[in-house]
PDB file of C-alpha atoms in Angstrom:
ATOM      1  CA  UNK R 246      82.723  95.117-129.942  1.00 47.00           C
ATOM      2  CA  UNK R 247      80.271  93.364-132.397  1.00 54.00           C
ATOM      3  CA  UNK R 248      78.258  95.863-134.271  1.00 74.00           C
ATOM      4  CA  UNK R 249      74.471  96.079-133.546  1.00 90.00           C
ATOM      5  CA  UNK R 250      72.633  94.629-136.753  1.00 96.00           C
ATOM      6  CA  UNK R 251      70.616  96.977-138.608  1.00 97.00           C
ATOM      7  CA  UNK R 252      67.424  94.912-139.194  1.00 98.00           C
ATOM      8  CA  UNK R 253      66.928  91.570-136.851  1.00 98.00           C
ATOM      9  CA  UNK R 254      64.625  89.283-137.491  1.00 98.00           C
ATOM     10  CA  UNK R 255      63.751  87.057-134.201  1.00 98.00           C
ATOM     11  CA  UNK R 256      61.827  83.836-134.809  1.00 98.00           C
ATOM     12  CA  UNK R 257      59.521  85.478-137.259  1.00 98.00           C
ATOM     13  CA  UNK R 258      56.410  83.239-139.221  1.00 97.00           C
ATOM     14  CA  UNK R 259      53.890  84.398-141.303  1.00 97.00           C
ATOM     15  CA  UNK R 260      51.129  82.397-143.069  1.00 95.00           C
ATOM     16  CA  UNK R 261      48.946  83.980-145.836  1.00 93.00           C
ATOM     17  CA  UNK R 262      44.868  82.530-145.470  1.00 88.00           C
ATOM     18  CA  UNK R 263      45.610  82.018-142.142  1.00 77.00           C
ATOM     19  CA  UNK R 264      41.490  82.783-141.750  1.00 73.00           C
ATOM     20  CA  UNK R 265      41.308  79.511-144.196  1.00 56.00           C
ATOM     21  CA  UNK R 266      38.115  78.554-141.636  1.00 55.00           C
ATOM     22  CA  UNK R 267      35.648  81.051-142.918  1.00 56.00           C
ATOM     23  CA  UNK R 268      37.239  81.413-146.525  1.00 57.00           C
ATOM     24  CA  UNK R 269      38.074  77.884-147.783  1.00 65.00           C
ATOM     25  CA  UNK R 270      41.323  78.317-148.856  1.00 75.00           C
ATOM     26  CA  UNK R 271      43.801  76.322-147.468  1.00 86.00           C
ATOM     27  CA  UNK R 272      46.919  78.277-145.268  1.00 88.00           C
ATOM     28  CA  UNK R 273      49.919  78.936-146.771  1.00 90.00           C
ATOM     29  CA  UNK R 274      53.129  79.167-144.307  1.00 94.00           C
ATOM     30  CA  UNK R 275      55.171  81.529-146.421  1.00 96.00           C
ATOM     31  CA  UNK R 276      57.651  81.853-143.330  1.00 97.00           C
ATOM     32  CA  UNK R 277      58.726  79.265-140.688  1.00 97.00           C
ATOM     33  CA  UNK R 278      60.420  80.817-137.666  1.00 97.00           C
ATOM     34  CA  UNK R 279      63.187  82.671-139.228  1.00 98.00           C
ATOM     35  CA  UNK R 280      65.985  84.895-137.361  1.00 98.00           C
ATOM     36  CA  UNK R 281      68.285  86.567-139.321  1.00 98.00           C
ATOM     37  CA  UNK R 282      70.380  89.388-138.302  1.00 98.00           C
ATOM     38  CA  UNK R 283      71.264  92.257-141.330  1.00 98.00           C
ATOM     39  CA  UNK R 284      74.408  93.940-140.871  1.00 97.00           C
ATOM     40  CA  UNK R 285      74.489  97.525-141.759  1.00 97.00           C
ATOM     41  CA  UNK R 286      76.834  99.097-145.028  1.00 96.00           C
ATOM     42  CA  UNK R 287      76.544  95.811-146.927  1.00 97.00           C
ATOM     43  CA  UNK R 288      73.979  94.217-149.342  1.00 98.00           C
ATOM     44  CA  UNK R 289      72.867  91.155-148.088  1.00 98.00           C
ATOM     45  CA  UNK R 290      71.654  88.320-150.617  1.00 98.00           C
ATOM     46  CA  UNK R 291      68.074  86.609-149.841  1.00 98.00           C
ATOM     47  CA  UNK R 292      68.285  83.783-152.631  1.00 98.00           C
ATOM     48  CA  UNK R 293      66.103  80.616-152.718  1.00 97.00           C
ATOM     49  CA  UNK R 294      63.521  78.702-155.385  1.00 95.00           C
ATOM     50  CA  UNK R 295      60.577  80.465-156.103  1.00 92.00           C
ATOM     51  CA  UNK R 296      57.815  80.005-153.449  1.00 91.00           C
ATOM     52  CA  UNK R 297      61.073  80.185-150.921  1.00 93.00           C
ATOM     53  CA  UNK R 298      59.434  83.387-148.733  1.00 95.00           C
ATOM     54  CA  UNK R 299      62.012  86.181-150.288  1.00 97.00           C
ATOM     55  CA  UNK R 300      59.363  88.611-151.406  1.00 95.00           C
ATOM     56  CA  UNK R 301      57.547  87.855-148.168  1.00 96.00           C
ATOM     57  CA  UNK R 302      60.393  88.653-146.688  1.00 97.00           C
ATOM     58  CA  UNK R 303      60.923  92.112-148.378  1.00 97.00           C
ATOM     59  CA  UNK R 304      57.797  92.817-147.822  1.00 96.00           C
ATOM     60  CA  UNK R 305      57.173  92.469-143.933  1.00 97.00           C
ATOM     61  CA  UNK R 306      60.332  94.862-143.293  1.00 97.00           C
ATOM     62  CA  UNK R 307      58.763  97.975-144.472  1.00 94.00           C
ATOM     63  CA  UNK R 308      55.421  96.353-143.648  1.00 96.00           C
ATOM     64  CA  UNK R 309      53.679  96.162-147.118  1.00 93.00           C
ATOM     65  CA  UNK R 310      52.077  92.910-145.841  1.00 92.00           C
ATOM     66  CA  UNK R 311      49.932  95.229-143.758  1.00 91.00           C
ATOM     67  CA  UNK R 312      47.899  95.852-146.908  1.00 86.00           C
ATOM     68  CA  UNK R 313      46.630  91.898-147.069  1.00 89.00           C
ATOM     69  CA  UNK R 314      43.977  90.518-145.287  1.00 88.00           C
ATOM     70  CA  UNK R 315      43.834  87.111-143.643  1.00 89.00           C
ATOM     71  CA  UNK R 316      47.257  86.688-142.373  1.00 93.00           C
ATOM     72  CA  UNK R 317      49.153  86.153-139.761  1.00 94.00           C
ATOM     73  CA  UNK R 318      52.452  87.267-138.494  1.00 95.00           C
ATOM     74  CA  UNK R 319      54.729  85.704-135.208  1.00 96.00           C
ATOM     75  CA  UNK R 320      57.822  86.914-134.372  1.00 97.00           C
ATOM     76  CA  UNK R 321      59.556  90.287-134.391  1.00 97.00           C
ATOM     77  CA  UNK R 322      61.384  92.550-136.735  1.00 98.00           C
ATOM     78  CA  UNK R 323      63.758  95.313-135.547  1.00 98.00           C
ATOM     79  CA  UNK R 324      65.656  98.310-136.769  1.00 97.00           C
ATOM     80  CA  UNK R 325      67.902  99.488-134.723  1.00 96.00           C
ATOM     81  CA  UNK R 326      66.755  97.434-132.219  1.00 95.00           C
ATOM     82  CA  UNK R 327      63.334  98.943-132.577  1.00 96.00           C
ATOM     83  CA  UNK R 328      60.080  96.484-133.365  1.00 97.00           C
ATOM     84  CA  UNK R 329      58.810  97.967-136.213  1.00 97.00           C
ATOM     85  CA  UNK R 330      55.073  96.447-135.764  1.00 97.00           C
ATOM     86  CA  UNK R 331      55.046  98.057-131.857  1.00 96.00           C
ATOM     87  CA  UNK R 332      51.598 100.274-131.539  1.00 94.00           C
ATOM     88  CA  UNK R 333      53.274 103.392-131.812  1.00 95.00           C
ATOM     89  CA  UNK R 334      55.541 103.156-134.682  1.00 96.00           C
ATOM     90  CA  UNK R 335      54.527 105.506-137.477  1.00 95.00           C
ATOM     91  CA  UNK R 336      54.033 103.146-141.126  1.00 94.00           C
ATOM     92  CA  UNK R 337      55.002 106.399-142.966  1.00 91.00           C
ATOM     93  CA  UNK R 338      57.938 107.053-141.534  1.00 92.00           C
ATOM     94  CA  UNK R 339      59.242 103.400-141.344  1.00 95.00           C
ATOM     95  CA  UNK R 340      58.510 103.423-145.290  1.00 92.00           C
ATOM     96  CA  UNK R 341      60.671 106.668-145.565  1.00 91.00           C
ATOM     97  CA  UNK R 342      63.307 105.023-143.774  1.00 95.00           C
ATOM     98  CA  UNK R 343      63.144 101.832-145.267  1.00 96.00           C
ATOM     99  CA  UNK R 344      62.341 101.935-149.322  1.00 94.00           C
ATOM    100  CA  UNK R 345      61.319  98.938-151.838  1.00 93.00           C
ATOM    101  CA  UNK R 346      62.106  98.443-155.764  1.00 92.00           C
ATOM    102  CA  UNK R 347      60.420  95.970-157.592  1.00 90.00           C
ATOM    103  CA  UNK R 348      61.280  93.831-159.989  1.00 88.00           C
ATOM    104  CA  UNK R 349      59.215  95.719-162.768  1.00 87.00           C
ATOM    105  CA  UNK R 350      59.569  99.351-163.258  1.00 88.00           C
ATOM    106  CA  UNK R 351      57.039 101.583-162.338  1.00 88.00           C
ATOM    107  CA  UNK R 352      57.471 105.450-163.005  1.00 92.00           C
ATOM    108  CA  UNK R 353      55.164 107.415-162.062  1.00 93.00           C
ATOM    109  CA  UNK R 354      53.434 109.539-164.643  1.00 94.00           C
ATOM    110  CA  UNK R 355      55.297 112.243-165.555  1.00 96.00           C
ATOM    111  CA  UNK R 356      58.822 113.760-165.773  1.00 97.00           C
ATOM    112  CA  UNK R 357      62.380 112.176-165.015  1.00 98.00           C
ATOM    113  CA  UNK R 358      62.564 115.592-162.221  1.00 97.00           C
ATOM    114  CA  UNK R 359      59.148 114.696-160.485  1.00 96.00           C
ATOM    115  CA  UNK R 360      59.644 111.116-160.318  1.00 96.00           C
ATOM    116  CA  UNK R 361      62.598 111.263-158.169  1.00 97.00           C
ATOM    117  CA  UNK R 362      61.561 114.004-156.281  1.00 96.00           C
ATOM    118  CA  UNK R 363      57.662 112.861-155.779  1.00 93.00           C
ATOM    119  CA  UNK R 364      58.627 111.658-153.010  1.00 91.00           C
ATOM    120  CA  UNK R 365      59.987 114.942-150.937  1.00 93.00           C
ATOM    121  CA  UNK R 366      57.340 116.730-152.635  1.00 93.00           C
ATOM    122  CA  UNK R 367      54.503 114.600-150.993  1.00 89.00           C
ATOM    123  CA  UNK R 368      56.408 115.160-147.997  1.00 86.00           C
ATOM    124  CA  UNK R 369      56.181 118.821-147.790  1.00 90.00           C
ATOM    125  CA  UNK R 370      59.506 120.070-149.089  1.00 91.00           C
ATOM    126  CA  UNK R 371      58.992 122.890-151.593  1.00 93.00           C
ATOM    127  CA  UNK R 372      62.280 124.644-150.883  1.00 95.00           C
ATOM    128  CA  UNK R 373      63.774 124.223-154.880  1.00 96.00           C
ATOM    129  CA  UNK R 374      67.046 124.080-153.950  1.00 96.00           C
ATOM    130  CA  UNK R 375      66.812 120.801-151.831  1.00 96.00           C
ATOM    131  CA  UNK R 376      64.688 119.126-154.704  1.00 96.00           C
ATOM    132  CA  UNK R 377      67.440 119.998-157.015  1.00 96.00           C
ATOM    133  CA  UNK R 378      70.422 119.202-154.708  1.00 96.00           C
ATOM    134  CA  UNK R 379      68.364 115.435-154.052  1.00 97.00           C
ATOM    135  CA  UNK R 380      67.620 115.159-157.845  1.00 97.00           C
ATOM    136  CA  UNK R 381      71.160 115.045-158.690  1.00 97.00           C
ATOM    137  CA  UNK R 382      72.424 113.008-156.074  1.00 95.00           C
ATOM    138  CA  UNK R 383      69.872 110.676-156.029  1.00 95.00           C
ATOM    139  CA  UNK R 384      70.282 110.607-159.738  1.00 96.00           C
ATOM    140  CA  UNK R 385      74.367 109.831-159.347  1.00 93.00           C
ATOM    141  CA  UNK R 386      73.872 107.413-156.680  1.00 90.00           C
ATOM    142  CA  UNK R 387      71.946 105.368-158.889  1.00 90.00           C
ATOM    143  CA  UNK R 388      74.225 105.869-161.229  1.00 87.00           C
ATOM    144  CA  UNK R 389      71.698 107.594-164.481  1.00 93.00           C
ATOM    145  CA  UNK R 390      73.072 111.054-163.963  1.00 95.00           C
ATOM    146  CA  UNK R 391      74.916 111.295-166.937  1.00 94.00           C
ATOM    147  CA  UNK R 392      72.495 109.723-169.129  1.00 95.00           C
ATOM    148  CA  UNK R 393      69.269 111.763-168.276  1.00 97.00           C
ATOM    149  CA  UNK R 394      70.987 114.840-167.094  1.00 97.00           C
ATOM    150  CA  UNK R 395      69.843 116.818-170.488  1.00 97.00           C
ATOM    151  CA  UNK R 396      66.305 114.972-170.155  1.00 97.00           C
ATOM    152  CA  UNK R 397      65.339 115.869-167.122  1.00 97.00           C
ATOM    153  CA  UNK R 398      62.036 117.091-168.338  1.00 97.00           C
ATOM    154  CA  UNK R 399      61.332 114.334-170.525  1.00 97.00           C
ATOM    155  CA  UNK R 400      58.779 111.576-169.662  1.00 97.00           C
ATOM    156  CA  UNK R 401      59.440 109.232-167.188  1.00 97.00           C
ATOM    157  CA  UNK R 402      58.105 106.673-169.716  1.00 95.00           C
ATOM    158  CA  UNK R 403      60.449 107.674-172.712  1.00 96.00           C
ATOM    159  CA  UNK R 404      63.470 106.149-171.065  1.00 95.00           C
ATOM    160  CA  UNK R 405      64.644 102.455-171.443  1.00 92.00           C
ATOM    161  CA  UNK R 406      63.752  99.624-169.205  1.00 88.00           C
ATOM    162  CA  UNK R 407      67.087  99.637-167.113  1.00 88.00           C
ATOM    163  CA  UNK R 408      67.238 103.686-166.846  1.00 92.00           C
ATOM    164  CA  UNK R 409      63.313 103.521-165.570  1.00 93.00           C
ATOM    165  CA  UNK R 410      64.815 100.495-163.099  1.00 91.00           C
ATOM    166  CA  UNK R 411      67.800 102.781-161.927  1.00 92.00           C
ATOM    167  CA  UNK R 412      65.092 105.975-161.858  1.00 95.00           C
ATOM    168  CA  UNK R 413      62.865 103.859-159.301  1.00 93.00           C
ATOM    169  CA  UNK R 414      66.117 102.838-157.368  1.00 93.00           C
ATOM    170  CA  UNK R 415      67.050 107.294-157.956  1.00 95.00           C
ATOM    171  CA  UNK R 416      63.212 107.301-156.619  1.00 95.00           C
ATOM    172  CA  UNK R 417      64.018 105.915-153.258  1.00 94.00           C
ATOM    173  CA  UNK R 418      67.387 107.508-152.436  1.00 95.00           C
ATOM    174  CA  UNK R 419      65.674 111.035-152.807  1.00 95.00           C
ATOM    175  CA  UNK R 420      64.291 110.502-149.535  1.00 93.00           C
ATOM    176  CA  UNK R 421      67.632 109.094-148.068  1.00 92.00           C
ATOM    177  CA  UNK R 422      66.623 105.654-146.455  1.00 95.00           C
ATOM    178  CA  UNK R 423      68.273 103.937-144.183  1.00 95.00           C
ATOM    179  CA  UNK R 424      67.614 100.479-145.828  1.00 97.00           C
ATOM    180  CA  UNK R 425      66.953  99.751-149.444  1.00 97.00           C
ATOM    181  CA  UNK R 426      65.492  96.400-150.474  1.00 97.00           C
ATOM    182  CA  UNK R 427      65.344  95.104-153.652  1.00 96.00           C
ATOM    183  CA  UNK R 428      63.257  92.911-155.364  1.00 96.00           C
ATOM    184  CA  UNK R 429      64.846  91.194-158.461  1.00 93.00           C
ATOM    185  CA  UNK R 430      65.463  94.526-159.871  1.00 90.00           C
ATOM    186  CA  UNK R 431      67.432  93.153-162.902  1.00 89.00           C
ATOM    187  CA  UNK R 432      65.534  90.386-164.081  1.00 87.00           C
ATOM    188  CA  UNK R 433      64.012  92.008-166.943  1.00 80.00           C
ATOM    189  CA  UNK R 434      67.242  94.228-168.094  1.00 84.00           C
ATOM    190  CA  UNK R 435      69.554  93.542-170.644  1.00 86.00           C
ATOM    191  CA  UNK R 436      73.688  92.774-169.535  1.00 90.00           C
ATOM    192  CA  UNK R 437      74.398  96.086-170.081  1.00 88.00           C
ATOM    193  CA  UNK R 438      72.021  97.338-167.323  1.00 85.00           C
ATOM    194  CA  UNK R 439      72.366  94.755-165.390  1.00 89.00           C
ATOM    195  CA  UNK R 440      75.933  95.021-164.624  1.00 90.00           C
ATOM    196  CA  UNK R 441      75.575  99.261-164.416  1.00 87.00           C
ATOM    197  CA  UNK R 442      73.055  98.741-161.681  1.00 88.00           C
ATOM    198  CA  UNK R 443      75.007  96.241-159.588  1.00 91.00           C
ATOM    199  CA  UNK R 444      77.856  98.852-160.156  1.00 90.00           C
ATOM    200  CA  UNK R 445      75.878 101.142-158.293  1.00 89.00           C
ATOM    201  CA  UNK R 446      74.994  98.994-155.750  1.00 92.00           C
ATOM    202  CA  UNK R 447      78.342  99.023-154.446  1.00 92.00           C
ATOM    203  CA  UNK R 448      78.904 102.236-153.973  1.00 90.00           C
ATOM    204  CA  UNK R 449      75.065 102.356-152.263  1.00 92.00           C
ATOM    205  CA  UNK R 450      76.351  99.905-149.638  1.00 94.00           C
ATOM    206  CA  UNK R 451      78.689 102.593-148.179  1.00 92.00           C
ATOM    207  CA  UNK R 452      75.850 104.759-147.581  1.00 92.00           C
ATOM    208  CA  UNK R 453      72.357 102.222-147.219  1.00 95.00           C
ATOM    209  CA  UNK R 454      71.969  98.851-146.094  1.00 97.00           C
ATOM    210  CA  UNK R 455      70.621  97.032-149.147  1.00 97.00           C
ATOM    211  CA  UNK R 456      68.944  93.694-149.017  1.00 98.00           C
ATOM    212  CA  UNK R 457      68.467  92.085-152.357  1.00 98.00           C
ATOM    213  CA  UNK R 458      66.525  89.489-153.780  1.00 97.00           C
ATOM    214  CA  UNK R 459      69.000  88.540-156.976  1.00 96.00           C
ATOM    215  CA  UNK R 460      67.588  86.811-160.338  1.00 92.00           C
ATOM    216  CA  UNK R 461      69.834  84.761-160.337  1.00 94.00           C
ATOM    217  CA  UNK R 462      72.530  82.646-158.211  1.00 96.00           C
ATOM    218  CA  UNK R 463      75.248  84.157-160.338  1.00 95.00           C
ATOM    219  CA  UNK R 464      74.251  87.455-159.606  1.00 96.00           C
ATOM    220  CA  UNK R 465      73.967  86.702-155.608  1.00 97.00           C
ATOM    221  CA  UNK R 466      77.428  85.190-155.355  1.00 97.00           C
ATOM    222  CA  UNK R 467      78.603  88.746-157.378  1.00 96.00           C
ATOM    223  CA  UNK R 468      77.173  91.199-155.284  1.00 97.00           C
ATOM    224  CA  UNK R 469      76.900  89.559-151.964  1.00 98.00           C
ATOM    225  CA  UNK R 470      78.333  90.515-148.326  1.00 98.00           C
ATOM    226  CA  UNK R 471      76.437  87.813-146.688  1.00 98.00           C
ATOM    227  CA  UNK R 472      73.802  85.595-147.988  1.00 98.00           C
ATOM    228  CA  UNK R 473      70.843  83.708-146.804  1.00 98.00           C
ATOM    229  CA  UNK R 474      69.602  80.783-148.216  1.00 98.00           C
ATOM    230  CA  UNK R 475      66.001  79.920-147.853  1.00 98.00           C
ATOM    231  CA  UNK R 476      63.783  76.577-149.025  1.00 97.00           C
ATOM    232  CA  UNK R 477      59.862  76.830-148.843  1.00 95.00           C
ATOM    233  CA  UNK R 478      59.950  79.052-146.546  1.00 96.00           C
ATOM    234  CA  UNK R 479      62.898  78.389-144.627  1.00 97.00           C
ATOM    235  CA  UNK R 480      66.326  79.689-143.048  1.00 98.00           C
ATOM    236  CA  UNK R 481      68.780  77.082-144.244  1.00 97.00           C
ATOM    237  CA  UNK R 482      72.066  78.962-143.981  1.00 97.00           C
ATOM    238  CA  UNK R 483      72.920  82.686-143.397  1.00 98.00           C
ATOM    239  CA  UNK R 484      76.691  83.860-143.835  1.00 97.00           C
ATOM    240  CA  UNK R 485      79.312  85.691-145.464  1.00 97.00           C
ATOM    241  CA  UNK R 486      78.411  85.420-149.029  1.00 97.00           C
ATOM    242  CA  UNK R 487      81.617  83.820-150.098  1.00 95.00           C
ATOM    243  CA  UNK R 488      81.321  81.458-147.530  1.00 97.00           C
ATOM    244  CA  UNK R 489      77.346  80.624-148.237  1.00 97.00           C
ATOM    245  CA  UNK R 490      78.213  80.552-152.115  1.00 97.00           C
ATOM    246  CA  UNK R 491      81.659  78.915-152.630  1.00 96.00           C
ATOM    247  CA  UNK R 492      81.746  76.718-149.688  1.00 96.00           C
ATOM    248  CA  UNK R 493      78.324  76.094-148.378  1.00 96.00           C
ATOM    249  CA  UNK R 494      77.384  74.493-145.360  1.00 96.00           C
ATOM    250  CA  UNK R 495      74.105  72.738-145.739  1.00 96.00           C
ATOM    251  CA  UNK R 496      73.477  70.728-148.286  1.00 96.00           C
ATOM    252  CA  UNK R 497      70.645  71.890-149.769  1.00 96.00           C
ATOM    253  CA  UNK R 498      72.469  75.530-150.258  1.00 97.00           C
ATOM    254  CA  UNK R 499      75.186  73.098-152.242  1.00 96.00           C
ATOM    255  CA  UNK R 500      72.516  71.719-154.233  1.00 96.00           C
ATOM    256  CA  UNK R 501      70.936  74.694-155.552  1.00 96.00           C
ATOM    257  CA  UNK R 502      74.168  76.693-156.247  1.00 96.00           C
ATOM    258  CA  UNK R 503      75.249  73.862-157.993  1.00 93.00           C
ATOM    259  CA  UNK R 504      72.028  73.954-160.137  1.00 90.00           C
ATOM    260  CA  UNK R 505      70.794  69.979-158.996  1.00 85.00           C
ATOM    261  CA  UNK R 506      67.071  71.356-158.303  1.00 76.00           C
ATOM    262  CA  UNK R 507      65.266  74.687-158.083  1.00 65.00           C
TER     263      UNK R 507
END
């Protein structure tokens, strides 16, 4: 029986100034009829030159493209075989379900405890011993447990860049998503961090779907379960990661891995 993908993505387009007529600017297709399927329990690599449609990408699953004017979107994405741009699906609760880290860090003012559980809190829950139980696990899943566990009540802001990176990762697991994505969240850490949050990420997989845009090829081959590779906007190839980034089978995936452009 072949498992149902978690997120599909059926011949999906979208094009930023796609009102170019009344504004001047010229269109921008940022997406060219792309279907992917994401299989759930796995992180799944979106790599590509800049300008390649990742963070579009990223950004049309949990629907933060919403928030732009003057663009246009063809195609449909589902989760769990559900569109999520039908009429009556709820943008809240798809964003619960489906959370976003940046590249950058960005606590929210405050404490370590009401960063990670802002989120529940917002949400209603003031029973104390669920924010406590989803502090620590959130905080152990993202593996910064042991190093903030005694600063709980510290700012947010004191910490380094990597432990604010794994708190905004902590962040998003406090409200137990189904799908994390990932937006270069290493590029600006040290080795160190680097490698402690890719530990994490794989034991995340056997509890979220991740999809991650990596900063680098080296870090896509490490972490990936499958790969896709995309070019100005783009599908070229989607597969098992060590398939996609030890034996690739377009030649333009080849190329970049091999570092001849991009």
């Amino acid at each position: 029986m072949v498992e149902q993908p978690k997120i599909h993505l059926e011949h999906v387009g979208f094009t930023y100034n796609a009102t170019s007529a009344t504004t001047g600017a010229e269109p921008v297709e940022a997406l060219k009829d792309v279907t992917l399927s994401i299989p759930p329990h796995a992180i799944t690599v979106i790599f590509g030159p800049s300008g390649g449609g990742k963070t579009t990408l990223l950004r049309l699953i949990n629907r933060l493209n919403d928030m732009l004017s003057g663009t246009r979107r063809t195609g449909q994405v589902l989760l769990d075989g559900q569109d999520i741009y039908a009429h009556d699906v709820s943008v809240v609760e798809l964003r619960r379900r489906v959370g976003m880290v940046f590249s950058l860090p960005l606590p929210i003012p405050g404490t370590v405890r009401h960063n990670v559980t802002y989120g529940l809190q917002l949400a209603g829950m003031r029973d104390q011993t669920v924010l406590d139980n989803a502090l620590v696990r959130s905080l152990q899943q993202a593996a910064l447990w042991d190093e903030v566990k005694d600063r709980l009540d510290d700012p947010a802001t004191a910490l380094s860049g990597g432990q604010q990176q794994r708190l905004c990762i902590a962040r998003s697991l406090a409200l137990e998503p189904d799908v994390l994505l990932l937006d270069e969240p290493t590029s600006g850490l040290d080795p160190i961090s680097t490698a402690k949050v890719e530990h994490s990420l794989m034991e995340l997989k056997k509890h979220y779907t991740i999809v991650i845009v990596p900063h680098s090829v080296q870090q896509g081959a490490r972490v990936a379960d499958y790969a896709a590779f995309f070019l100005m906007g783009e599908l070229m190839e989607a597969g098992p990661g060590r398939q996609v980034f030890i034996n690739p089978k377009n030649k333009r995936t080849e190329d970049y891995i091999t570092g001849r452009f991009g």
